[in-house]
Structures are given as C-alpha cells and as structure tokens.
PDB file of C-alpha atoms and ligand atoms in Angstrom:
ATOM      1  CA  MET V   1    -143.271 115.403-100.752  1.00 84.00           C
ATOM      2  CA  PHE V   2    -141.873 111.873-100.956  1.00 93.00           C
ATOM      3  CA  GLU V   3    -139.998 110.434-103.911  1.00 97.00           C
ATOM      4  CA  LEU V   4    -141.480 107.381-105.537  1.00 98.00           C
ATOM      5  CA  THR V   5    -139.432 104.848-107.528  1.00 97.00           C
ATOM      6  CA  PRO V   6    -140.066 101.386-108.936  1.00 98.00           C
ATOM      7  CA  ILE V   7    -137.792  98.507-107.951  1.00 98.00           C
ATOM      8  CA  PRO V   8    -138.177  95.825-110.613  1.00 98.00           C
ATOM      9  CA  ALA V   9    -138.441  92.264-109.284  1.00 98.00           C
ATOM     10  CA  PHE V  10    -138.845  88.839-110.874  1.00 98.00           C
ATOM     11  CA  LYS V  11    -139.972  88.988-114.500  1.00 98.00           C
ATOM     12  CA  ASP V  12    -142.400  91.909-114.426  1.00 98.00           C
ATOM     13  CA  ASN V  13    -143.206  92.909-110.808  1.00 98.00           C
ATOM     14  CA  TYR V  14    -142.768  96.428-109.462  1.00 98.00           C
ATOM     15  CA  ILE V  15    -142.007  97.006-105.794  1.00 99.00           C
ATOM     16  CA  TRP V  16    -142.819 100.667-105.121  1.00 98.00           C
ATOM     17  CA  LEU V  17    -140.370 102.522-102.893  1.00 98.00           C
ATOM     18  CA  LEU V  18    -141.574 105.713-101.202  1.00 98.00           C
ATOM     19  CA  ARG V  19    -138.825 107.844 -99.766  1.00 98.00           C
ATOM     20  CA  GLN V  20    -138.828 110.991 -97.668  1.00 97.00           C
ATOM     21  CA  ASP V  21    -135.256 111.979 -96.689  1.00 95.00           C
ATOM     22  CA  ALA V  22    -133.844 108.753 -95.149  1.00 95.00           C
ATOM     23  CA  ALA V  23    -137.238 107.230 -94.329  1.00 97.00           C
ATOM     24  CA  VAL V  24    -138.688 104.596 -96.617  1.00 98.00           C
ATOM     25  CA  ALA V  25    -141.882 102.638 -97.109  1.00 98.00           C
ATOM     26  CA  VAL V  26    -142.268  99.862 -99.669  1.00 98.00           C
ATOM     27  CA  VAL V  27    -145.355  98.472-101.349  1.00 99.00           C
ATOM     28  CA  ASP V  28    -145.591  94.744-102.174  1.00 99.00           C
ATOM     29  CA  PRO V  29    -141.991  93.573-101.674  1.00 99.00           C
ATOM     30  CA  GLY V  30    -142.177  90.155-103.321  1.00 98.00           C
ATOM     31  CA  ASP V  31    -138.405  89.890-103.042  1.00 98.00           C
ATOM     32  CA  ALA V  32    -136.166  91.376-100.322  1.00 98.00           C
ATOM     33  CA  ALA V  33    -132.848  91.411-102.198  1.00 98.00           C
ATOM     34  CA  PRO V  34    -133.415  94.291-104.632  1.00 98.00           C
ATOM     35  CA  VAL V  35    -134.964  96.405-101.839  1.00 98.00           C
ATOM     36  CA  LEU V  36    -132.094  95.680 -99.418  1.00 98.00           C
ATOM     37  CA  ASP V  37    -129.647  96.740-102.152  1.00 98.00           C
ATOM     38  CA  VAL V  38    -131.216 100.205-102.244  1.00 98.00           C
ATOM     39  CA  LEU V  39    -131.635 100.507 -98.445  1.00 98.00           C
ATOM     40  CA  GLN V  40    -128.021  99.537 -97.735  1.00 97.00           C
ATOM     41  CA  ARG V  41    -126.461 101.483-100.586  1.00 97.00           C
ATOM     42  CA  GLU V  42    -128.184 104.700 -99.466  1.00 96.00           C
ATOM     43  CA  SER V  43    -128.322 104.053 -95.688  1.00 96.00           C
ATOM     44  CA  LEU V  44    -132.099 104.315 -95.605  1.00 97.00           C
ATOM     45  CA  SER V  45    -134.358 103.250 -92.779  1.00 97.00           C
ATOM     46  CA  LEU V  46    -137.388 101.129 -93.591  1.00 98.00           C
ATOM     47  CA  SER V  47    -140.363 102.278 -91.528  1.00 98.00           C
ATOM     48  CA  SER V  48    -143.331 100.633 -93.232  1.00 98.00           C
ATOM     49  CA  ILE V  49    -144.265  97.762 -95.517  1.00 98.00           C
ATOM     50  CA  LEU V  50    -147.618  97.953 -97.301  1.00 99.00           C
ATOM     51  CA  ILE V  51    -149.069  94.726 -98.684  1.00 99.00           C
ATOM     52  CA  THR V  52    -152.010  94.651-101.098  1.00 99.00           C
ATOM     53  CA  HIS V  53    -152.640  90.882-101.074  1.00 98.00           C
ATOM     54  CA  HIS V  54    -151.187  87.552-100.008  1.00 98.00           C
ATOM     55  CA  HIS V  55    -149.614  86.274-103.255  1.00 98.00           C
ATOM     56  CA  GLN V  56    -145.916  85.431-102.877  1.00 98.00           C
ATOM     57  CA  ASP V  57    -144.798  87.814-105.615  1.00 98.00           C
ATOM     58  CA  HIS V  58    -146.185  90.630-103.414  1.00 99.00           C
ATOM     59  CA  GLN V  59    -145.200  89.523 -99.891  1.00 98.00           C
ATOM     60  CA  GLY V  60    -142.334  87.025-100.324  1.00 98.00           C
ATOM     61  CA  GLY V  61    -139.694  89.581 -99.274  1.00 98.00           C
ATOM     62  CA  ILE V  62    -141.214  90.581 -95.918  1.00 99.00           C
ATOM     63  CA  ASP V  63    -139.108  88.135 -93.867  1.00 98.00           C
ATOM     64  CA  GLY V  64    -135.863  89.346 -95.388  1.00 98.00           C
ATOM     65  CA  LEU V  65    -136.807  92.987 -94.877  1.00 98.00           C
ATOM     66  CA  LEU V  66    -137.805  92.438 -91.234  1.00 98.00           C
ATOM     67  CA  ALA V  67    -134.411  90.826 -90.608  1.00 98.00           C
ATOM     68  CA  TYR V  68    -132.896  94.182 -91.676  1.00 96.00           C
ATOM     69  CA  ALA V  69    -135.552  96.414 -90.088  1.00 98.00           C
ATOM     70  CA  PRO V  70    -137.239  94.455 -87.253  1.00 98.00           C
ATOM     71  CA  SER V  71    -139.356  97.381 -86.111  1.00 97.00           C
ATOM     72  CA  ALA V  72    -140.892  98.134 -89.512  1.00 98.00           C
ATOM     73  CA  GLN V  73    -144.700  98.200 -89.500  1.00 98.00           C
ATOM     74  CA  VAL V  74    -146.394  95.674 -91.779  1.00 98.00           C
ATOM     75  CA  PHE V  75    -149.808  96.706 -93.107  1.00 99.00           C
ATOM     76  CA  GLY V  76    -151.969  94.202 -94.952  1.00 99.00           C
ATOM     77  CA  PRO V  77    -155.391  92.639 -95.373  1.00 99.00           C
ATOM     78  CA  ALA V  78    -156.747  91.288 -92.050  1.00 98.00           C
ATOM     79  CA  ARG V  79    -158.483  88.393 -93.780  1.00 98.00           C
ATOM     80  CA  GLU V  80    -155.345  87.117 -95.528  1.00 98.00           C
ATOM     81  CA  SER V  81    -152.224  85.415 -94.185  1.00 98.00           C
ATOM     82  CA  ILE V  82    -149.424  88.012 -94.318  1.00 98.00           C
ATOM     83  CA  THR V  83    -145.949  87.377 -92.856  1.00 98.00           C
ATOM     84  CA  GLY V  84    -145.207  89.527 -89.789  1.00 98.00           C
ATOM     85  CA  MET V  85    -148.349  91.642 -90.149  1.00 98.00           C
ATOM     86  CA  THR V  86    -148.505  94.281 -87.363  1.00 98.00           C
ATOM     87  CA  HIS V  87    -151.430  96.331 -88.730  1.00 98.00           C
ATOM     88  CA  PRO V  88    -154.242  94.159 -90.118  1.00 98.00           C
ATOM     89  CA  LEU V  89    -156.687  96.255 -92.167  1.00 99.00           C
ATOM     90  CA  ARG V  90    -160.236  95.732 -93.406  1.00 98.00           C
ATOM     91  CA  GLY V  91    -160.213  98.323 -96.163  1.00 98.00           C
ATOM     92  CA  VAL V  92    -162.179 101.098 -94.478  1.00 97.00           C
ATOM     93  CA  GLU V  93    -159.339 102.753 -92.509  1.00 98.00           C
ATOM     94  CA  ARG V  94    -157.022 105.678 -92.901  1.00 98.00           C
ATOM     95  CA  VAL V  95    -153.415 104.952 -91.951  1.00 98.00           C
ATOM     96  CA  ARG V  96    -150.694 107.467 -91.212  1.00 98.00           C
ATOM     97  CA  LEU V  97    -147.063 106.818 -92.110  1.00 98.00           C
ATOM     98  CA  ALA V  98    -145.486 109.322 -89.718  1.00 96.00           C
ATOM     99  CA  ALA V  99    -141.912 108.915 -91.021  1.00 96.00           C
ATOM    100  CA  LEU V 100    -143.087 109.905 -94.503  1.00 97.00           C
ATOM    101  CA  ASP V 101    -145.655 112.442 -93.335  1.00 96.00           C
ATOM    102  CA  LEU V 102    -148.199 110.595 -95.458  1.00 97.00           C
ATOM    103  CA  GLU V 103    -151.788 109.634 -94.813  1.00 98.00           C
ATOM    104  CA  LEU V 104    -153.296 106.823 -96.868  1.00 98.00           C
ATOM    105  CA  GLN V 105    -156.884 105.846 -97.445  1.00 98.00           C
ATOM    106  CA  VAL V 106    -157.279 102.051 -97.389  1.00 99.00           C
ATOM    107  CA  ILE V 107    -159.842 100.671 -99.838  1.00 98.00           C
ATOM    108  CA  ALA V 108    -161.198  97.103 -99.922  1.00 98.00           C
ATOM    109  CA  VAL V 109    -160.989  95.838-103.515  1.00 98.00           C
ATOM    110  CA  PRO V 110    -161.864  92.105-103.473  1.00 98.00           C
ATOM    111  CA  GLY V 111    -161.884  90.047-106.667  1.00 98.00           C
ATOM    112  CA  HIS V 112    -158.289  89.045-107.456  1.00 98.00           C
ATOM    113  CA  THR V 113    -158.110  87.855-103.823  1.00 98.00           C
ATOM    114  CA  LEU V 114    -160.823  88.149-101.179  1.00 98.00           C
ATOM    115  CA  GLY V 115    -158.944  90.559 -98.902  1.00 98.00           C
ATOM    116  CA  HIS V 116    -157.158  92.631-101.561  1.00 98.00           C
ATOM    117  CA  LEU V 117    -156.515  96.239-100.462  1.00 99.00           C
ATOM    118  CA  ALA V 118    -155.622  99.407-102.325  1.00 99.00           C
ATOM    119  CA  TYR V 119    -153.830 102.338-100.670  1.00 99.00           C
ATOM    120  CA  CYS V 120    -154.408 105.896-101.839  1.00 98.00           C
ATOM    121  CA  GLY V 121    -152.722 109.112-100.706  1.00 98.00           C
ATOM    122  CA  ALA V 122    -151.076 112.234-102.149  1.00 98.00           C
ATOM    123  CA  ASP V 123    -152.806 111.504-105.483  1.00 98.00           C
ATOM    124  CA  CYS V 124    -151.068 108.110-105.715  1.00 98.00           C
ATOM    125  CA  LEU V 125    -152.993 104.842-105.854  1.00 99.00           C
ATOM    126  CA  PHE V 126    -151.264 101.556-105.053  1.00 99.00           C
ATOM    127  CA  CYS V 127    -153.604  98.934-106.413  1.00 99.00           C
ATOM    128  CA  GLY V 128    -151.578  95.707-106.579  1.00 98.00           C
ATOM    129  CA  ASP V 129    -153.187  93.222-108.964  1.00 98.00           C
ATOM    130  CA  VAL V 130    -156.707  94.705-109.148  1.00 98.00           C
ATOM    131  CA  LEU V 131    -156.396  97.590-111.584  1.00 99.00           C
ATOM    132  CA  PHE V 132    -153.528  97.278-114.063  1.00 99.00           C
ATOM    133  CA  THR V 133    -152.444  99.931-116.505  1.00 98.00           C
ATOM    134  CA  GLY V 134    -154.535  99.046-119.541  1.00 98.00           C
ATOM    135  CA  GLY V 135    -156.244  96.088-117.882  1.00 98.00           C
ATOM    136  CA  CYS V 136    -157.211  94.371-114.649  1.00 98.00           C
ATOM    137  CA  GLY V 137    -156.161  91.349-112.622  1.00 98.00           C
ATOM    138  CA  ARG V 138    -157.541  87.865-112.941  1.00 98.00           C
ATOM    139  CA  VAL V 139    -160.548  87.055-110.817  1.00 98.00           C
ATOM    140  CA  ILE V 140    -159.056  84.278-108.692  1.00 98.00           C
ATOM    141  CA  GLU V 141    -160.844  84.268-105.332  1.00 98.00           C
ATOM    142  CA  GLY V 142    -163.786  86.586-105.807  1.00 93.00           C
ATOM    143  CA  THR V 143    -166.629  86.918-108.277  1.00 98.00           C
ATOM    144  CA  PRO V 144    -166.581  88.987-111.461  1.00 98.00           C
ATOM    145  CA  ARG V 145    -169.217  91.227-109.855  1.00 98.00           C
ATOM    146  CA  ALA V 146    -166.968  91.840-106.816  1.00 98.00           C
ATOM    147  CA  MET V 147    -164.074  92.700-109.133  1.00 98.00           C
ATOM    148  CA  TYR V 148    -166.271  95.017-111.197  1.00 98.00           C
ATOM    149  CA  GLU V 149    -167.404  96.820-108.036  1.00 98.00           C
ATOM    150  CA  SER V 150    -163.823  97.052-106.764  1.00 98.00           C
ATOM    151  CA  LEU V 151    -162.744  98.709-110.006  1.00 98.00           C
ATOM    152  CA  ALA V 152    -165.683 101.128-109.692  1.00 98.00           C
ATOM    153  CA  ARG V 153    -164.488 102.041-106.186  1.00 98.00           C
ATOM    154  CA  LEU V 154    -161.095 102.972-107.641  1.00 98.00           C
ATOM    155  CA  THR V 155    -162.439 104.928-110.608  1.00 98.00           C
ATOM    156  CA  ALA V 156    -164.490 107.031-108.175  1.00 98.00           C
ATOM    157  CA  LEU V 157    -161.167 108.598-107.058  1.00 98.00           C
ATOM    158  CA  PRO V 158    -160.091 111.874-108.738  1.00 98.00           C
ATOM    159  CA  ASP V 159    -159.119 111.629-112.425  1.00 98.00           C
ATOM    160  CA  ASP V 160    -155.585 112.897-111.841  1.00 98.00           C
ATOM    161  CA  THR V 161    -154.839 110.050-109.385  1.00 98.00           C
ATOM    162  CA  ARG V 162    -151.694 108.232-110.494  1.00 98.00           C
ATOM    163  CA  VAL V 163    -152.042 104.475-110.841  1.00 99.00           C
ATOM    164  CA  TYR V 164    -149.166 102.418-109.409  1.00 99.00           C
ATOM    165  CA  CYS V 165    -149.936  98.760-110.039  1.00 98.00           C
ATOM    166  CA  GLY V 166    -147.924  95.645-109.243  1.00 98.00           C
ATOM    167  CA  HIS V 167    -146.826  94.509-112.717  1.00 98.00           C
ATOM    168  CA  GLU V 168    -145.516  95.798-116.039  1.00 98.00           C
ATOM    169  CA  TYR V 169    -148.310  94.387-118.182  1.00 98.00           C
ATOM    170  CA  THR V 170    -149.315  97.472-120.167  1.00 98.00           C
ATOM    171  CA  GLU V 171    -148.171  96.395-123.620  1.00 98.00           C
ATOM    172  CA  ALA V 172    -149.989  93.042-123.564  1.00 98.00           C
ATOM    173  CA  ASN V 173    -153.022  94.652-121.936  1.00 98.00           C
ATOM    174  CA  LEU V 174    -153.270  97.236-124.695  1.00 98.00           C
ATOM    175  CA  ARG V 175    -153.023  94.551-127.398  1.00 98.00           C
ATOM    176  CA  PHE V 176    -156.142  93.036-125.875  1.00 98.00           C
ATOM    177  CA  ALA V 177    -157.771  96.459-125.479  1.00 98.00           C
ATOM    178  CA  LEU V 178    -157.278  97.091-129.214  1.00 98.00           C
ATOM    179  CA  ALA V 179    -158.993  93.786-130.016  1.00 98.00           C
ATOM    180  CA  VAL V 180    -161.969  94.989-127.960  1.00 98.00           C
ATOM    181  CA  GLU V 181    -162.045  98.592-129.154  1.00 98.00           C
ATOM    182  CA  PRO V 182    -160.177  99.014-132.445  1.00 98.00           C
ATOM    183  CA  GLY V 183    -162.039 102.286-133.007  1.00 97.00           C
ATOM    184  CA  ASN V 184    -160.793 103.992-129.816  1.00 98.00           C
ATOM    185  CA  ARG V 185    -158.367 106.712-130.969  1.00 98.00           C
ATOM    186  CA  ALA V 186    -157.097 107.529-127.483  1.00 98.00           C
ATOM    187  CA  LEU V 187    -156.294 103.846-127.082  1.00 98.00           C
ATOM    188  CA  ARG V 188    -154.381 103.632-130.381  1.00 98.00           C
ATOM    189  CA  HIS V 189    -152.406 106.711-129.392  1.00 98.00           C
ATOM    190  CA  ARG V 190    -151.606 105.213-125.979  1.00 98.00           C
ATOM    191  CA  ALA V 191    -150.519 101.894-127.517  1.00 98.00           C
ATOM    192  CA  ASP V 192    -148.072 103.769-129.795  1.00 98.00           C
ATOM    193  CA  GLU V 193    -146.641 105.701-126.844  1.00 98.00           C
ATOM    194  CA  VAL V 194    -146.300 102.572-124.720  1.00 98.00           C
ATOM    195  CA  ALA V 195    -144.467 100.738-127.525  1.00 98.00           C
ATOM    196  CA  VAL V 196    -141.865 103.540-127.602  1.00 98.00           C
ATOM    197  CA  THR V 197    -141.546 103.599-123.801  1.00 98.00           C
ATOM    198  CA  ARG V 198    -140.968  99.839-123.679  1.00 98.00           C
ATOM    199  CA  ALA V 199    -138.561  99.920-126.607  1.00 98.00           C
ATOM    200  CA  ASN V 200    -136.533 102.376-124.494  1.00 98.00           C
ATOM    201  CA  GLY V 201    -136.678  99.960-121.549  1.00 97.00           C
ATOM    202  CA  LEU V 202    -138.675 102.346-119.357  1.00 98.00           C
ATOM    203  CA  PRO V 203    -141.656 101.620-117.084  1.00 98.00           C
ATOM    204  CA  THR V 204    -145.115 102.442-118.437  1.00 98.00           C
ATOM    205  CA  VAL V 205    -146.405 102.688-114.845  1.00 98.00           C
ATOM    206  CA  PRO V 206    -147.803 104.945-113.439  1.00 98.00           C
ATOM    207  CA  SER V 207    -150.647 106.088-115.618  1.00 98.00           C
ATOM    208  CA  THR V 208    -153.587 108.166-114.397  1.00 98.00           C
ATOM    209  CA  LEU V 209    -157.206 107.284-113.788  1.00 99.00           C
ATOM    210  CA  ALA V 210    -158.144 109.692-116.587  1.00 98.00           C
ATOM    211  CA  VAL V 211    -156.022 107.689-119.052  1.00 98.00           C
ATOM    212  CA  GLU V 212    -157.395 104.401-117.717  1.00 99.00           C
ATOM    213  CA  LYS V 213    -161.001 105.563-118.042  1.00 98.00           C
ATOM    214  CA  ALA V 214    -160.354 106.567-121.668  1.00 98.00           C
ATOM    215  CA  THR V 215    -158.500 103.428-122.754  1.00 99.00           C
ATOM    216  CA  ASN V 216    -158.872 100.491-120.336  1.00 99.00           C
ATOM    217  CA  PRO V 217    -161.694  98.268-121.672  1.00 98.00           C
ATOM    218  CA  PHE V 218    -162.462  96.830-118.210  1.00 99.00           C
ATOM    219  CA  LEU V 219    -163.444 100.355-117.088  1.00 98.00           C
ATOM    220  CA  ARG V 220    -165.505 100.944-120.228  1.00 98.00           C
ATOM    221  CA  CYS V 221    -168.168  98.231-119.992  1.00 98.00           C
ATOM    222  CA  ALA V 222    -170.959 100.725-120.746  1.00 97.00           C
ATOM    223  CA  GLU V 223    -169.334 102.039-123.974  1.00 97.00           C
ATOM    224  CA  PRO V 224    -171.143 101.019-127.178  1.00 97.00           C
ATOM    225  CA  GLU V 225    -168.049  99.561-128.880  1.00 97.00           C
ATOM    226  CA  VAL V 226    -167.187  97.486-125.785  1.00 98.00           C
ATOM    227  CA  ILE V 227    -170.769  96.249-125.461  1.00 97.00           C
ATOM    228  CA  ALA V 228    -170.756  95.330-129.179  1.00 97.00           C
ATOM    229  CA  ALA V 229    -167.511  93.355-128.717  1.00 98.00           C
ATOM    230  CA  ALA V 230    -169.052  91.474-125.776  1.00 98.00           C
ATOM    231  CA  ARG V 231    -172.216  90.779-127.807  1.00 97.00           C
ATOM    232  CA  ALA V 232    -170.068  89.329-130.573  1.00 96.00           C
ATOM    233  CA  ARG V 233    -168.760  86.924-127.907  1.00 95.00           C
ATOM    234  CA  GLY V 234    -172.250  85.807-126.935  1.00 94.00           C
ATOM    235  CA  VAL V 235    -173.337  88.302-124.250  1.00 96.00           C
ATOM    236  CA  THR V 236    -177.037  89.027-124.622  1.00 94.00           C
ATOM    237  CA  GLU V 237    -177.601  91.688-121.929  1.00 88.00           C
ATOM    238  CA  ASN V 238    -176.316  95.269-121.751  1.00 82.00           C
ATOM    239  CA  ASP V 239    -175.592  94.775-118.055  1.00 95.00           C
ATOM    240  CA  PRO V 240    -172.062  96.112-117.480  1.00 97.00           C
ATOM    241  CA  VAL V 241    -171.242  93.238-115.103  1.00 98.00           C
ATOM    242  CA  ALA V 242    -172.127  90.722-117.842  1.00 98.00           C
ATOM    243  CA  VAL V 243    -169.977  92.695-120.288  1.00 98.00           C
ATOM    244  CA  PHE V 244    -167.125  92.808-117.762  1.00 98.00           C
ATOM    245  CA  THR V 245    -167.390  89.049-117.124  1.00 98.00           C
ATOM    246  CA  ALA V 246    -167.212  88.306-120.848  1.00 98.00           C
ATOM    247  CA  LEU V 247    -164.176  90.583-121.301  1.00 98.00           C
ATOM    248  CA  ARG V 248    -162.360  88.960-118.385  1.00 98.00           C
ATOM    249  CA  GLU V 249    -162.995  85.447-119.750  1.00 97.00           C
ATOM    250  CA  TRP V 250    -161.896  86.533-123.229  1.00 98.00           C
ATOM    251  CA  LYS V 251    -158.685  88.055-121.836  1.00 98.00           C
ATOM    252  CA  ASN V 252    -157.901  84.827-119.952  1.00 97.00           C
ATOM    253  CA  LEU V 253    -157.673  83.059-123.338  1.00 96.00           C
ATOM    254  CA  PHE V 254    -156.238  85.932-125.398  1.00 96.00           C
TER     255      PHE V 254
HETATM  256 ZN1   ZN E   1    -151.607  88.550-107.345  1.00 61.47          ZN
HETATM  257 FE1   FE E   2    -148.900  89.695-108.783  1.00 61.47          FE
END
C-alpha cells in the first residue's frame, strides 16, 4: 500500500504525494519547487501527475516537474488546457498507475470548472476544489445544479472513503457550517477538534465521506435545519438544488 503525504504550497494548497517504494505520483502540483525538494532529497522517481482542473494553483508546477521527470505521465481533464497532458480524460475511465500498483476511478465533477475530475482508488478520493472538508468549491464555470450533482456523485462512494481535497479551508468552512446548522452536535464536535488540530499546526485533511455527510452543510440540503436556514435567506422551495444554490451564494459573502 502506498504512503500518502501532503506537500503544502502557496498559502493553503495541498499537493498530495503518493509513494510506493521509490515510485511517486503527485496530485495537483501547483508549484514544482516543494515537490522537487522531496523527490531530490529522497531520490524518488516521478511516474505520474494527476490534475483535477486547470487553475494555476493546481497545475502551475507541471513544467518544472517534467523538466526533472520528462517521461512522467500527465493525466487531466480532456476539455481543459493542461500543460504537457499525455492522458486526457473525460471522467468515465479507470486509469492504472503501474509504478504504484494503483487503479483509480476517474469521475467527472463539473461545477467549479467545466472539466473538473476527481480520482478515487484504495479508499482515497482526490477531489481538488469540488468537495472541501467542511464545504465545497465556488461555482465558477458550471451551474449550481451541476455542482450539486457532482457532489452527489462523490457522496455515492463508500462512507469510509477518505477525502483529500486541494486546500486547507476546514476551519473557515466549519464557521460557515455552524451559521447554517448551529444545532448540529456532530458539527460542533468537529469544529472543536479542528480548532485543536490547527492550533497544533497540523492538516485537517483528509476527512471521510461519513464525517462530511454528517457535518458539511452543502451535502445536507435535505436536512430540516439546513432547509430552514435557506428559507430564512429567501428560498421558497424545498428543492435541494435551490437550497444548495442559496447556501453557495451565502457562503460567497460570508
Ligand atoms: Zn480551483
Ligand atoms: Fe484551488
């Protein structure tokens, strides 16, 4: 089984490094330098680069990594412009990373960007900027309905799936979640735990889908307290997509 470690980048990005013996794959290398540090220090060979979407903070390091490892495979969304992409994907494939003995299911999750992909294998979900721990990404290129359906595609995975997202946003996300659902005890408990983890300077990622389903308001649009919060913000229907849309707009201003 591979080892999985976060490489912090920029202010709050995580580049995920998967390692099996000397073979490495990275997810969303926005910056090459911190990845090259690890590869060179430990004489590792980079076999694969997995990209969830085209934003620079997720793909900006590809060039620098390919200069070090020219034969590395670059997986990414076919409909987006990704530097050096060798394996364009539509989000319906299974890909095999032979060097890591790992098979990944590729899932189309449009909403944050139109081609956004998630990769899932060995109970690990790499979901970029679609599902965040405690929240979800901004709807930039897609529609709120597309984003809602993308999140539903991810929550259909097994509950013990670990959620590896692209940013350390949990604390701020949970502050918003508490404004939506002050009566959610599991959420209050999680917010306390996360405060301690951050005070110790540790990552709050990964979480699990079970934790997200219990505490992430964007996955709870059919819960009475979440519906009531959306109604208080002017939503008149019980339609979960309308509730989701209202939450997302509220969070943009929160
Ligand atoms: Zn993004
Ligand atoms: Fe990002």
